[in-house]
Amino acid sequence: MIWIIPLLLVLLYLSLTRQWRCKNEPPLDVGIIPWLGHALEFGRDASKFIIRMQEKHGNIFTVRVAGRYITLLLDPHSYDAVINDSDSLDFSRYAQVLMSRIFNLELPPQQPAKAKMMTKRHFLGKNLSTLNRTMSRHLGTLLKTEMQHDQRNWKEEGLFSLSYRLLFKAGYLTLFGGEQNNNSSNSSEVYKEYKKFDGFLCKLARGTLKAEEKKTAHGVQRRLWELLASAGLTNDSGSSMWLHAYRRLLQEDGVDEETQRKALLMQLWASQGNVGPAAFWLLGYLLTNPEALTAVKREFGQISKMENSGTPLPDRDMNTPVFGEEILLTEK
């Protein structure tokens, strides 16, 4: 009868560590290895494992990996509905953890919600039109500069690097400013340091940096804090009205100067981190699908001929069903 004690211990362990699928929840796949679950397969080839699980369970499912239960949502058309369901999901606690790990940042509890409400006001209506014009002007200047340099000495560059670099710089100039007399040295320096920082993001989030990597990452952070220190402080800094308002909001909440700089780095990541990669996937799709590229060119060609409106192109209320559909396709 002595074997009953180990059996009871095993059953107790399973009851405390095993998660059970409730009604209306996604399919749950715990694997065959206790506690580890699918950790070994996930570690060998995460992409292959996710594809296999998708074929087995569909676009949403939960798997056990090293004692943790991870729910994967693979339908991009469902992202907005899930993320905006604040009644069922609350990302605020995890966001605080990531802010601390990635940006060494702690803000007053009420500050993120206030910043979100303020940001919505500055990215809608007339404010959005102003940002569109500024972004278009900076992007045009950067492209002309590239062409001038390349007229004599042609160079090769990957599409991802080109998309990331140009759109990051244009977005940085639009929101953070810091450029005087069309001098692009500041944006180039910010981009150079940000790319280094971007390379450490995943390890910072997981807390798995090695000692030497941690030292380098913190050095890059400090350099970016220095480069962003004056952004949004004065009216002649070239920064957007949104950044001025964000700075005032931080000051009203009693956030000190050092923490403000850390918050600006977080906003730089939030506003620019995905723009270049998204453009890369869109351009990559169009360049490898001639029919789609022709349709998009035709649609924008028709828009460019609408000169009788007298409204600048970035300000027009444009109906682009073909281009919109291409964006959705690249998300799949």
Tab-separated table of N, CA and C in Angstrom, residues 78-93 113 116 120:
chain	number	residue	atom	x	y	z
A	78	SER	N	-8.825	39.398	-36.615
A	78	SER	CA	-9.424	39.348	-35.277
A	78	SER	C	-8.632	40.148	-34.246
A	79	TYR	N	-7.453	40.644	-34.627
A	79	TYR	CA	-6.581	41.308	-33.657
A	79	TYR	C	-7.270	42.475	-32.968
A	80	ASP	N	-7.864	43.372	-33.767
A	80	ASP	CA	-8.458	44.581	-33.191
A	80	ASP	C	-9.565	44.241	-32.210
A	81	ALA	N	-10.418	43.282	-32.598
A	81	ALA	CA	-11.545	42.919	-31.732
A	81	ALA	C	-11.048	42.352	-30.402
A	82	VAL	N	-9.986	41.559	-30.446
A	82	VAL	CA	-9.458	40.943	-29.228
A	82	VAL	C	-8.752	41.980	-28.358
A	83	ILE	N	-7.888	42.781	-28.976
A	83	ILE	CA	-7.121	43.768	-28.214
A	83	ILE	C	-8.033	44.813	-27.582
A	84	ASN	N	-9.116	45.177	-28.281
A	84	ASN	CA	-10.015	46.215	-27.764
A	84	ASN	C	-11.034	45.688	-26.758
A	85	ASP	N	-11.026	44.388	-26.504
A	85	ASP	CA	-11.966	43.811	-25.539
A	85	ASP	C	-11.373	43.941	-24.136
A	86	SER	N	-11.450	45.142	-23.590
A	86	SER	CA	-10.852	45.406	-22.278
A	86	SER	C	-11.577	44.699	-21.141
A	87	ASP	N	-12.823	44.274	-21.373
A	87	ASP	CA	-13.547	43.554	-20.331
A	87	ASP	C	-12.961	42.159	-20.095
A	88	SER	N	-12.483	41.534	-21.163
A	88	SER	CA	-11.951	40.176	-21.060
A	88	SER	C	-10.434	40.148	-20.887
A	89	LEU	N	-9.761	41.138	-21.457
A	89	LEU	CA	-8.302	41.153	-21.414
A	89	LEU	C	-7.804	42.474	-20.842
A	90	ASP	N	-6.864	42.392	-19.957
A	90	ASP	CA	-6.258	43.574	-19.358
A	90	ASP	C	-4.747	43.461	-19.519
A	91	PHE	N	-4.202	44.286	-20.419
A	91	PHE	CA	-2.768	44.233	-20.692
A	91	PHE	C	-1.973	45.192	-19.810
A	92	SER	N	-2.649	45.953	-18.949
A	92	SER	CA	-1.973	47.003	-18.201
A	92	SER	C	-0.881	46.443	-17.277
A	93	ARG	N	-1.167	45.334	-16.607
A	93	ARG	CA	-0.181	44.767	-15.686
A	93	ARG	C	1.053	44.287	-16.440
A	113	ALA	N	-3.201	55.667	-19.330
A	113	ALA	CA	-4.573	55.882	-19.805
A	113	ALA	C	-4.772	57.329	-20.234
A	116	LYS	N	-3.054	57.862	-23.564
A	116	LYS	CA	-3.789	57.252	-24.669
A	116	LYS	C	-4.925	58.153	-25.131
A	120	LYS	N	-5.134	60.121	-28.947
A	120	LYS	CA	-6.242	59.993	-29.898
A	120	LYS	C	-6.634	61.351	-30.468
